[in-house]
PDB file of C-alpha atoms in Angstrom:
ATOM      1  CA  MET E   1     137.154 108.732 130.333  1.00  0.00           C
ATOM      2  CA  GLY E   2     138.590 110.596 133.486  1.00  0.00           C
ATOM      3  CA  GLN E   3     142.356 110.308 134.273  1.00  0.00           C
ATOM      4  CA  THR E   4     143.920 110.760 137.926  1.00  0.00           C
ATOM      5  CA  LEU E   5     147.403 110.038 139.404  1.00  0.00           C
ATOM      6  CA  GLY E   6     148.229 108.611 135.579  1.00  0.00           C
ATOM      7  CA  CYS E   7     145.052 106.096 135.753  1.00  0.00           C
ATOM      8  CA  ILE E   8     142.328 106.164 133.069  1.00  0.00           C
ATOM      9  CA  GLN E   9     139.233 104.511 132.784  1.00  0.00           C
ATOM     10  CA  VAL E  10     138.060 103.494 129.554  1.00  0.00           C
ATOM     11  CA  LYS E  11     133.960 102.576 129.081  1.00  0.00           C
ATOM     12  CA  GLN E  12     132.129  99.871 127.827  1.00  0.00           C
ATOM     13  CA  SER E  13     131.308  99.560 124.005  1.00  0.00           C
ATOM     14  CA  LYS E  14     134.482 102.139 123.172  1.00  0.00           C
ATOM     15  CA  VAL E  15     138.524 101.805 122.925  1.00  0.00           C
ATOM     16  CA  ALA E  16     141.338 104.500 123.215  1.00  0.00           C
ATOM     17  CA  VAL E  17     144.386 104.828 121.134  1.00  0.00           C
ATOM     18  CA  LYS E  18     147.472 105.368 123.831  1.00  0.00           C
ATOM     19  CA  GLU E  19     150.508 106.998 122.336  1.00  0.00           C
ATOM     20  CA  GLN E  20     153.909 107.765 123.987  1.00  0.00           C
ATOM     21  CA  PHE E  21     155.850 110.716 122.932  1.00  0.00           C
ATOM     22  CA  GLY E  22     153.279 110.939 119.732  1.00  0.00           C
ATOM     23  CA  LYS E  23     154.004 107.315 118.360  1.00  0.00           C
ATOM     24  CA  PHE E  24     150.992 104.390 118.107  1.00  0.00           C
ATOM     25  CA  ASP E  25     151.398 102.549 121.152  1.00  0.00           C
ATOM     26  CA  GLU E  26     148.065  99.605 121.817  1.00  0.00           C
ATOM     27  CA  VAL E  27     144.963 100.179 121.883  1.00  0.00           C
ATOM     28  CA  LEU E  28     143.147 100.069 125.397  1.00  0.00           C
ATOM     29  CA  GLY E  29     139.999  97.972 125.552  1.00  0.00           C
ATOM     30  CA  PRO E  30     137.353  98.689 128.073  1.00  0.00           C
ATOM     31  CA  GLY E  31     138.450  99.032 131.566  1.00  0.00           C
ATOM     32  CA  CYS E  32     141.023 100.909 133.855  1.00  0.00           C
ATOM     33  CA  HIS E  33     144.447 101.715 132.610  1.00  0.00           C
ATOM     34  CA  CYS E  34     147.771 102.994 134.335  1.00  0.00           C
ATOM     35  CA  LEU E  35     149.126 105.850 132.019  1.00  0.00           C
ATOM     36  CA  PRO E  36     152.543 107.401 133.523  1.00  0.00           C
ATOM     37  CA  ARG E  37     153.053 110.913 131.865  1.00  0.00           C
ATOM     38  CA  CYS E  38     155.945 110.741 133.074  1.00  0.00           C
ATOM     39  CA  LEU E  39     156.988 108.605 130.452  1.00  0.00           C
ATOM     40  CA  GLY E  40     155.424 109.937 127.887  1.00  0.00           C
ATOM     41  CA  TYR E  41     152.183 108.319 127.154  1.00  0.00           C
ATOM     42  CA  ARG E  42     149.061 109.826 126.922  1.00  0.00           C
ATOM     43  CA  ILE E  43     145.517 109.204 125.308  1.00  0.00           C
ATOM     44  CA  ALA E  44     145.269 109.977 121.590  1.00  0.00           C
ATOM     45  CA  GLY E  45     141.168 109.409 120.986  1.00  0.00           C
ATOM     46  CA  GLU E  46     138.602 106.687 121.682  1.00  0.00           C
ATOM     47  CA  LEU E  47     136.786 104.942 119.451  1.00  0.00           C
ATOM     48  CA  SER E  48     133.418 103.863 119.604  1.00  0.00           C
ATOM     49  CA  LEU E  49     132.211 100.532 118.757  1.00  0.00           C
ATOM     50  CA  ARG E  50     128.621 100.382 118.556  1.00  0.00           C
ATOM     51  CA  VAL E  51     126.734 100.280 114.753  1.00  0.00           C
ATOM     52  CA  LYS E  52     126.177 103.162 113.092  1.00  0.00           C
ATOM     53  CA  GLN E  53     123.806 104.223 110.375  1.00  0.00           C
ATOM     54  CA  LEU E  54     124.344 106.570 107.585  1.00  0.00           C
ATOM     55  CA  ASP E  55     121.062 107.443 104.811  1.00  0.00           C
ATOM     56  CA  VAL E  56     122.363 108.301 101.462  1.00  0.00           C
ATOM     57  CA  ARG E  57     120.163 110.127  99.319  1.00  0.00           C
ATOM     58  CA  CYS E  58     121.199 110.185  95.526  1.00  0.00           C
ATOM     59  CA  GLU E  59     119.617 111.356  92.451  1.00  0.00           C
ATOM     60  CA  THR E  60     120.288 109.208  89.371  1.00  0.00           C
ATOM     61  CA  LYS E  61     118.263 108.803  86.021  1.00  0.00           C
ATOM     62  CA  THR E  62     116.956 105.525  84.647  1.00  0.00           C
ATOM     63  CA  LYS E  63     117.602 103.468  81.297  1.00  0.00           C
ATOM     64  CA  ASP E  64     114.366 105.357  80.334  1.00  0.00           C
ATOM     65  CA  ASN E  65     115.124 108.568  81.230  1.00  0.00           C
ATOM     66  CA  VAL E  66     113.406 108.785  84.470  1.00  0.00           C
ATOM     67  CA  PHE E  67     115.007 110.894  87.546  1.00  0.00           C
ATOM     68  CA  VAL E  68     114.405 108.960  90.961  1.00  0.00           C
ATOM     69  CA  ASN E  69     116.006 109.647  94.586  1.00  0.00           C
ATOM     70  CA  VAL E  70     117.652 106.532  96.119  1.00  0.00           C
ATOM     71  CA  VAL E  71     117.911 106.304  99.925  1.00  0.00           C
ATOM     72  CA  ALA E  72     120.558 103.891 100.853  1.00  0.00           C
ATOM     73  CA  SER E  73     120.838 103.102 104.581  1.00  0.00           C
ATOM     74  CA  ILE E  74     124.144 102.072 105.620  1.00  0.00           C
ATOM     75  CA  GLN E  75     124.959 100.190 109.041  1.00  0.00           C
ATOM     76  CA  TYR E  76     128.978 100.247 109.829  1.00  0.00           C
ATOM     77  CA  ARG E  77     131.275  99.589 112.886  1.00  0.00           C
ATOM     78  CA  PRO E  78     135.077  99.776 113.729  1.00  0.00           C
ATOM     79  CA  LEU E  79     136.722  96.449 113.716  1.00  0.00           C
ATOM     80  CA  PRO E  80     137.929  96.496 117.551  1.00  0.00           C
ATOM     81  CA  GLU E  81     141.399  94.146 116.226  1.00  0.00           C
ATOM     82  CA  LYS E  82     141.674  97.318 113.408  1.00  0.00           C
ATOM     83  CA  ALA E  83     140.858 100.249 115.755  1.00  0.00           C
ATOM     84  CA  ALA E  84     144.297 101.797 114.737  1.00  0.00           C
ATOM     85  CA  ASP E  85     143.535 101.534 111.124  1.00  0.00           C
ATOM     86  CA  ALA E  86     139.812 102.750 111.364  1.00  0.00           C
ATOM     87  CA  PHE E  87     141.291 106.163 113.974  1.00  0.00           C
ATOM     88  CA  TYR E  88     144.375 106.962 111.932  1.00  0.00           C
ATOM     89  CA  LYS E  89     143.754 105.904 108.455  1.00  0.00           C
ATOM     90  CA  LEU E  90     140.161 107.529 107.614  1.00  0.00           C
ATOM     91  CA  SER E  91     139.117 110.934 109.060  1.00  0.00           C
ATOM     92  CA  ASN E  92     135.805 111.075 108.213  1.00  0.00           C
ATOM     93  CA  ALA E  93     134.092 108.090 107.277  1.00  0.00           C
ATOM     94  CA  ASN E  94     130.623 109.160 106.655  1.00  0.00           C
ATOM     95  CA  SER E  95     132.170 111.088 103.674  1.00  0.00           C
ATOM     96  CA  LEU E  96     133.904 108.375 101.853  1.00  0.00           C
ATOM     97  CA  ILE E  97     130.655 105.843 102.110  1.00  0.00           C
ATOM     98  CA  GLN E  98     128.469 108.205 101.028  1.00  0.00           C
ATOM     99  CA  ALA E  99     131.105 109.149  97.874  1.00  0.00           C
ATOM    100  CA  TYR E 100     130.678 104.827  97.572  1.00  0.00           C
ATOM    101  CA  VAL E 101     127.784 105.118  97.680  1.00  0.00           C
ATOM    102  CA  PHE E 102     126.762 107.785  94.843  1.00  0.00           C
ATOM    103  CA  ASP E 103     129.174 106.158  92.396  1.00  0.00           C
ATOM    104  CA  VAL E 104     127.682 102.628  92.695  1.00  0.00           C
ATOM    105  CA  VAL E 105     124.155 104.062  92.646  1.00  0.00           C
ATOM    106  CA  ARG E 106     124.597 106.189  89.699  1.00  0.00           C
ATOM    107  CA  ALA E 107     126.533 103.267  87.581  1.00  0.00           C
ATOM    108  CA  SER E 108     123.638 100.677  88.017  1.00  0.00           C
ATOM    109  CA  VAL E 109     120.253 102.833  87.424  1.00  0.00           C
ATOM    110  CA  PRO E 110     121.069 103.902  84.780  1.00  0.00           C
ATOM    111  CA  LYS E 111     121.052 100.219  83.100  1.00  0.00           C
ATOM    112  CA  LEU E 112     117.889  99.976  84.818  1.00  0.00           C
ATOM    113  CA  GLU E 113     113.744 100.965  83.692  1.00  0.00           C
ATOM    114  CA  LEU E 114     112.301 102.058  86.027  1.00  0.00           C
ATOM    115  CA  ASP E 115     110.170  98.893  87.273  1.00  0.00           C
ATOM    116  CA  ALA E 116     113.283  97.332  87.221  1.00  0.00           C
ATOM    117  CA  VAL E 117     114.545  99.602  89.638  1.00  0.00           C
ATOM    118  CA  PHE E 118     111.567  98.732  92.353  1.00  0.00           C
ATOM    119  CA  GLU E 119     112.084  94.950  91.544  1.00  0.00           C
ATOM    120  CA  GLN E 120     115.687  94.816  91.756  1.00  0.00           C
ATOM    121  CA  LYS E 121     116.132  97.119  95.326  1.00  0.00           C
ATOM    122  CA  ASN E 122     117.993  93.803  96.744  1.00  0.00           C
ATOM    123  CA  HIS E 123     120.440  93.684  93.783  1.00  0.00           C
ATOM    124  CA  LEU E 124     121.350  97.068  93.842  1.00  0.00           C
ATOM    125  CA  ALA E 125     121.676  97.313  97.472  1.00  0.00           C
ATOM    126  CA  ARG E 126     124.092  93.932  97.525  1.00  0.00           C
ATOM    127  CA  SER E 127     126.065  95.520  94.645  1.00  0.00           C
ATOM    128  CA  VAL E 128     126.898  98.762  97.253  1.00  0.00           C
ATOM    129  CA  GLU E 129     127.610  96.352 100.000  1.00  0.00           C
ATOM    130  CA  GLU E 130     130.240  94.624  98.527  1.00  0.00           C
ATOM    131  CA  GLU E 131     131.745  97.679  96.760  1.00  0.00           C
ATOM    132  CA  LEU E 132     131.784  99.357 100.716  1.00  0.00           C
ATOM    133  CA  GLU E 133     133.289  95.852 101.780  1.00  0.00           C
ATOM    134  CA  LYS E 134     136.348  96.358  99.586  1.00  0.00           C
ATOM    135  CA  ALA E 135     136.565  99.612 100.732  1.00  0.00           C
ATOM    136  CA  MET E 136     136.111  99.562 104.332  1.00  0.00           C
ATOM    137  CA  SER E 137     138.083  97.028 105.306  1.00  0.00           C
ATOM    138  CA  THR E 138     141.248  99.042 104.298  1.00  0.00           C
ATOM    139  CA  TYR E 139     140.446 101.366 107.148  1.00  0.00           C
ATOM    140  CA  GLY E 140     139.480  98.785 109.663  1.00  0.00           C
ATOM    141  CA  TYR E 141     135.725  98.946 109.445  1.00  0.00           C
ATOM    142  CA  GLU E 142     132.998  96.292 108.532  1.00  0.00           C
ATOM    143  CA  ILE E 143     129.541  96.970 107.366  1.00  0.00           C
ATOM    144  CA  VAL E 144     127.026  95.591 108.665  1.00  0.00           C
ATOM    145  CA  GLN E 145     124.138  95.415 106.304  1.00  0.00           C
ATOM    146  CA  THR E 146     123.127  97.791 103.429  1.00  0.00           C
ATOM    147  CA  LEU E 147     119.558  98.677 102.506  1.00  0.00           C
ATOM    148  CA  ILE E 148     117.442 100.369  99.488  1.00  0.00           C
ATOM    149  CA  VAL E 149     115.049 102.121 101.858  1.00  0.00           C
ATOM    150  CA  ASP E 150     113.472 103.800  98.858  1.00  0.00           C
ATOM    151  CA  VAL E 151     113.227 104.780  95.550  1.00  0.00           C
ATOM    152  CA  GLU E 152     111.337 108.564  95.216  1.00  0.00           C
ATOM    153  CA  PRO E 153     110.698 109.621  91.421  1.00  0.00           C
ATOM    154  CA  ASP E 154     109.471 112.829  90.327  1.00  0.00           C
ATOM    155  CA  VAL E 155     106.025 113.530  91.698  1.00  0.00           C
ATOM    156  CA  HIS E 156     104.624 113.945  87.964  1.00  0.00           C
ATOM    157  CA  VAL E 157     105.971 110.618  87.377  1.00  0.00           C
ATOM    158  CA  LYS E 158     103.997 109.374  90.469  1.00  0.00           C
ATOM    159  CA  ARG E 159     100.893 110.634  89.247  1.00  0.00           C
ATOM    160  CA  SER E 160     101.480 109.035  85.682  1.00  0.00           C
ATOM    161  CA  MET E 161     102.200 105.711  87.299  1.00  0.00           C
ATOM    162  CA  ASN E 162      99.092 106.148  89.805  1.00  0.00           C
ATOM    163  CA  GLU E 163      97.166 106.967  86.629  1.00  0.00           C
ATOM    164  CA  ILE E 164      98.018 103.969  84.543  1.00  0.00           C
ATOM    165  CA  ASN E 165      97.596 101.725  87.755  1.00  0.00           C
ATOM    166  CA  ALA E 166      94.170 103.258  88.152  1.00  0.00           C
ATOM    167  CA  ALA E 167      92.819 103.192  84.049  1.00  0.00           C
ATOM    168  CA  ALA E 168      94.142  99.240  84.582  1.00  0.00           C
ATOM    169  CA  ARG E 169      92.131  98.661  87.272  1.00  0.00           C
ATOM    170  CA  GLN E 170      89.358 100.297  85.206  1.00  0.00           C
ATOM    171  CA  ARG E 171      89.443  98.340  82.621  1.00  0.00           C
ATOM    172  CA  LEU E 172      89.301  94.986  85.000  1.00  0.00           C
ATOM    173  CA  ALA E 173      86.580  96.241  86.726  1.00  0.00           C
ATOM    174  CA  ALA E 174      84.942  97.132  83.638  1.00  0.00           C
ATOM    175  CA  ASN E 175      85.875  93.614  81.554  1.00  0.00           C
ATOM    176  CA  GLU E 176      84.539  91.678  85.122  1.00  0.00           C
ATOM    177  CA  LYS E 177      80.846  94.037  85.046  1.00  0.00           C
ATOM    178  CA  ALA E 178      80.590  92.821  81.234  1.00  0.00           C
ATOM    179  CA  GLU E 179      80.933  89.321  82.228  1.00  0.00           C
ATOM    180  CA  ALA E 180      78.407  89.676  85.265  1.00  0.00           C
ATOM    181  CA  GLU E 181      76.290  90.984  82.790  1.00  0.00           C
ATOM    182  CA  LYS E 182      76.600  88.673  80.030  1.00  0.00           C
ATOM    183  CA  VAL E 183      76.037  85.690  82.622  1.00  0.00           C
ATOM    184  CA  LEU E 184      72.363  87.292  83.661  1.00  0.00           C
ATOM    185  CA  GLN E 185      71.512  88.005  80.258  1.00  0.00           C
ATOM    186  CA  ILE E 186      72.109  84.223  79.689  1.00  0.00           C
ATOM    187  CA  LYS E 187      70.550  83.204  82.885  1.00  0.00           C
ATOM    188  CA  ARG E 188      67.881  85.635  82.346  1.00  0.00           C
ATOM    189  CA  ALA E 189      67.457  84.149  78.152  1.00  0.00           C
ATOM    190  CA  GLU E 190      67.136  80.884  80.047  1.00  0.00           C
ATOM    191  CA  GLY E 191      64.773  80.896  82.757  1.00  0.00           C
ATOM    192  CA  GLU E 192      62.635  82.916  79.778  1.00  0.00           C
ATOM    193  CA  ALA E 193      62.942  80.063  77.623  1.00  0.00           C
ATOM    194  CA  GLU E 194      61.799  77.743  79.844  1.00  0.00           C
ATOM    195  CA  SER E 195      58.896  79.699  81.510  1.00  0.00           C
ATOM    196  CA  LYS E 196      57.912  79.469  78.360  1.00  0.00           C
ATOM    197  CA  TYR E 197      58.335  76.279  77.825  1.00  0.00           C
ATOM    198  CA  LEU E 198      56.579  75.201  80.814  1.00  0.00           C
ATOM    199  CA  ALA E 199      53.607  78.024  79.751  1.00  0.00           C
ATOM    200  CA  GLY E 200      53.340  76.141  76.449  1.00  0.00           C
ATOM    201  CA  LEU E 201      52.959  72.776  78.317  1.00  0.00           C
ATOM    202  CA  GLY E 202      50.302  74.166  80.540  1.00  0.00           C
ATOM    203  CA  ILE E 203      47.809  75.734  77.633  1.00  0.00           C
ATOM    204  CA  ALA E 204      48.462  72.184  75.633  1.00  0.00           C
ATOM    205  CA  ARG E 205      47.053  70.126  78.656  1.00  0.00           C
ATOM    206  CA  GLN E 206      44.779  72.875  79.212  1.00  0.00           C
ATOM    207  CA  ARG E 207      43.162  72.278  75.788  1.00  0.00           C
ATOM    208  CA  GLN E 208      43.352  68.733  76.645  1.00  0.00           C
ATOM    209  CA  ALA E 209      41.479  69.081  79.847  1.00  0.00           C
ATOM    210  CA  VAL E 210      38.910  71.652  78.328  1.00  0.00           C
ATOM    211  CA  VAL E 211      38.475  68.775  74.933  1.00  0.00           C
ATOM    212  CA  ASP E 212      38.259  66.193  77.277  1.00  0.00           C
ATOM    213  CA  GLY E 213      35.625  68.012  79.776  1.00  0.00           C
ATOM    214  CA  LEU E 214      33.664  68.686  76.646  1.00  0.00           C
ATOM    215  CA  ARG E 215      33.857  65.251  74.967  1.00  0.00           C
ATOM    216  CA  ASP E 216      32.475  63.804  78.428  1.00  0.00           C
ATOM    217  CA  SER E 217      30.135  66.494  78.610  1.00  0.00           C
ATOM    218  CA  VAL E 218      28.852  65.906  75.364  1.00  0.00           C
ATOM    219  CA  LEU E 219      28.345  62.175  75.747  1.00  0.00           C
ATOM    220  CA  ASN E 220      26.749  62.396  79.754  1.00  0.00           C
ATOM    221  CA  PHE E 221      24.025  65.434  78.037  1.00  0.00           C
ATOM    222  CA  SER E 222      23.511  62.912  74.773  1.00  0.00           C
ATOM    223  CA  GLU E 223      22.620  59.949  77.217  1.00  0.00           C
ATOM    224  CA  THR E 224      20.533  61.894  79.933  1.00  0.00           C
ATOM    225  CA  VAL E 225      18.424  63.920  77.304  1.00  0.00           C
ATOM    226  CA  PRO E 226      16.968  61.675  75.331  1.00  0.00           C
ATOM    227  CA  GLY E 227      16.646  63.051  71.456  1.00  0.00           C
ATOM    228  CA  THR E 228      19.547  64.801  71.454  1.00  0.00           C
ATOM    229  CA  SER E 229      22.372  65.145  68.844  1.00  0.00           C
ATOM    230  CA  ALA E 230      26.158  65.236  69.672  1.00  0.00           C
ATOM    231  CA  LYS E 231      25.384  68.202  67.371  1.00  0.00           C
ATOM    232  CA  ASP E 232      22.939  69.837  69.121  1.00  0.00           C
ATOM    233  CA  VAL E 233      25.090  69.661  72.720  1.00  0.00           C
ATOM    234  CA  MET E 234      27.906  71.322  70.401  1.00  0.00           C
ATOM    235  CA  ASP E 235      26.117  74.449  69.380  1.00  0.00           C
ATOM    236  CA  MET E 236      24.420  75.108  72.753  1.00  0.00           C
ATOM    237  CA  VAL E 237      27.996  74.957  74.243  1.00  0.00           C
ATOM    238  CA  LEU E 238      29.268  77.096  71.602  1.00  0.00           C
ATOM    239  CA  VAL E 239      26.139  79.608  72.511  1.00  0.00           C
ATOM    240  CA  THR E 240      27.229  79.210  76.241  1.00  0.00           C
ATOM    241  CA  GLN E 241      30.980  80.362  75.514  1.00  0.00           C
ATOM    242  CA  TYR E 242      29.761  83.135  73.211  1.00  0.00           C
ATOM    243  CA  PHE E 243      27.590  84.750  75.792  1.00  0.00           C
ATOM    244  CA  ASP E 244      30.255  83.930  78.407  1.00  0.00           C
ATOM    245  CA  THR E 245      32.999  85.810  76.277  1.00  0.00           C
ATOM    246  CA  MET E 246      30.453  88.960  75.832  1.00  0.00           C
ATOM    247  CA  LYS E 247      30.193  88.603  79.574  1.00  0.00           C
ATOM    248  CA  GLU E 248      33.859  89.122  80.248  1.00  0.00           C
ATOM    249  CA  ILE E 249      34.289  92.246  78.136  1.00  0.00           C
ATOM    250  CA  GLY E 250      31.483  93.518  79.263  1.00  0.00           C
ATOM    251  CA  ALA E 251      32.861  92.771  83.085  1.00  0.00           C
ATOM    252  CA  SER E 252      36.179  94.379  82.703  1.00  0.00           C
ATOM    253  CA  SER E 253      36.328  98.379  82.196  1.00  0.00           C
ATOM    254  CA  LYS E 254      39.651  98.544  81.396  1.00  0.00           C
ATOM    255  CA  SER E 255      39.795  95.655  78.196  1.00  0.00           C
ATOM    256  CA  SER E 256      40.729  97.510  74.797  1.00  0.00           C
ATOM    257  CA  SER E 257      38.075  96.144  72.436  1.00  0.00           C
ATOM    258  CA  ILE E 258      36.752  95.869  68.758  1.00  0.00           C
ATOM    259  CA  PHE E 259      33.244  95.806  67.562  1.00  0.00           C
ATOM    260  CA  ILE E 260      32.055  94.219  64.440  1.00  0.00           C
ATOM    261  CA  PRO E 261      28.776  93.644  63.373  1.00  0.00           C
ATOM    262  CA  HIS E 262      27.541  90.093  64.828  1.00  0.00           C
ATOM    263  CA  GLY E 263      24.716  88.331  66.701  1.00  0.00           C
ATOM    264  CA  PRO E 264      24.011  85.192  68.561  1.00  0.00           C
ATOM    265  CA  GLY E 265      22.869  83.388  64.964  1.00  0.00           C
ATOM    266  CA  ALA E 266      27.048  83.657  63.970  1.00  0.00           C
ATOM    267  CA  VAL E 267      27.557  80.694  66.460  1.00  0.00           C
ATOM    268  CA  LYS E 268      25.560  78.485  64.240  1.00  0.00           C
ATOM    269  CA  ASP E 269      27.838  79.816  61.344  1.00  0.00           C
ATOM    270  CA  ILE E 270      30.951  79.003  63.483  1.00  0.00           C
ATOM    271  CA  ALA E 271      29.447  75.550  63.888  1.00  0.00           C
ATOM    272  CA  SER E 272      29.195  74.564  60.076  1.00  0.00           C
ATOM    273  CA  GLN E 273      32.256  75.684  59.705  1.00  0.00           C
ATOM    274  CA  ILE E 274      34.225  73.882  62.426  1.00  0.00           C
ATOM    275  CA  ARG E 275      31.685  70.483  61.577  1.00  0.00           C
ATOM    276  CA  GLU E 276      32.670  71.514  57.325  1.00  0.00           C
ATOM    277  CA  GLY E 277      36.270  71.325  58.631  1.00  0.00           C
ATOM    278  CA  LEU E 278      36.446  68.380  60.565  1.00  0.00           C
ATOM    279  CA  ARG E 279      34.610  66.664  57.537  1.00  0.00           C
ATOM    280  CA  GLN E 280      37.399  67.791  55.412  1.00  0.00           C
ATOM    281  CA  ALA E 281      39.971  66.546  57.627  1.00  0.00           C
ATOM    282  CA  ASN E 282      38.243  62.862  57.800  1.00  0.00           C
ATOM    283  CA  ALA E 283      37.842  63.101  54.080  1.00  0.00           C
ATOM    284  CA  ALA E 284      41.237  63.195  53.137  1.00  0.00           C
TER     285      ALA E 284
END
């Protein structure tokens, strides 16, 4: 703002307070104005209409006895139509705003537990804004926006909260891992049961095929070689299987075997035992 030959210039986004002989006369807006000094006019001061921001840090205690630092961001500006009130009635807007923020925060936060303070930041911001609007409108100021930008507990409380959160997540991970292992064990057991069932079917079919093959072999051999009975053929088959078994045992270098006294003649006894068992079964 400059003054030459009784003319002054008020810059944009500002207003000037005009006085005559020390008494308020009017508020001058942006532009050029005549100000004759001979008539006792002068500029008492100027006021910026731009939005200002004030960050207020307030330490208080929650309902569960945790000390926290609440950081509130207040955005305010003078009203053009009440510029005279803002210029004359209030000497330090920042100090007044800070006092009201302290009053509201320290009255509201002690009623809430720590978790609730984080959850109700918007509600706390509205409470501060409503109180400031009632107070600052008297002095010609408008509260544009009020934000609770941060809630900072003590560093030890932060560490404890992080440990609690980490423990909860580890517990959840352990439960999920246990459930996964449970599913794997169930699927493994189902697979083993299915495998054993199929193996049993395979063994049963193998034995059925062996029985069918032996029957066909005995019938064909009896028809091809005259004078032989089914008993003779079965004795020959048993002896053949006996020698095949002995051959397998001798061919395997890593087989674990128990040797007991026996001889080829024992096959005859085995055959007799089989026939005796079949005869008793038929008789029953």
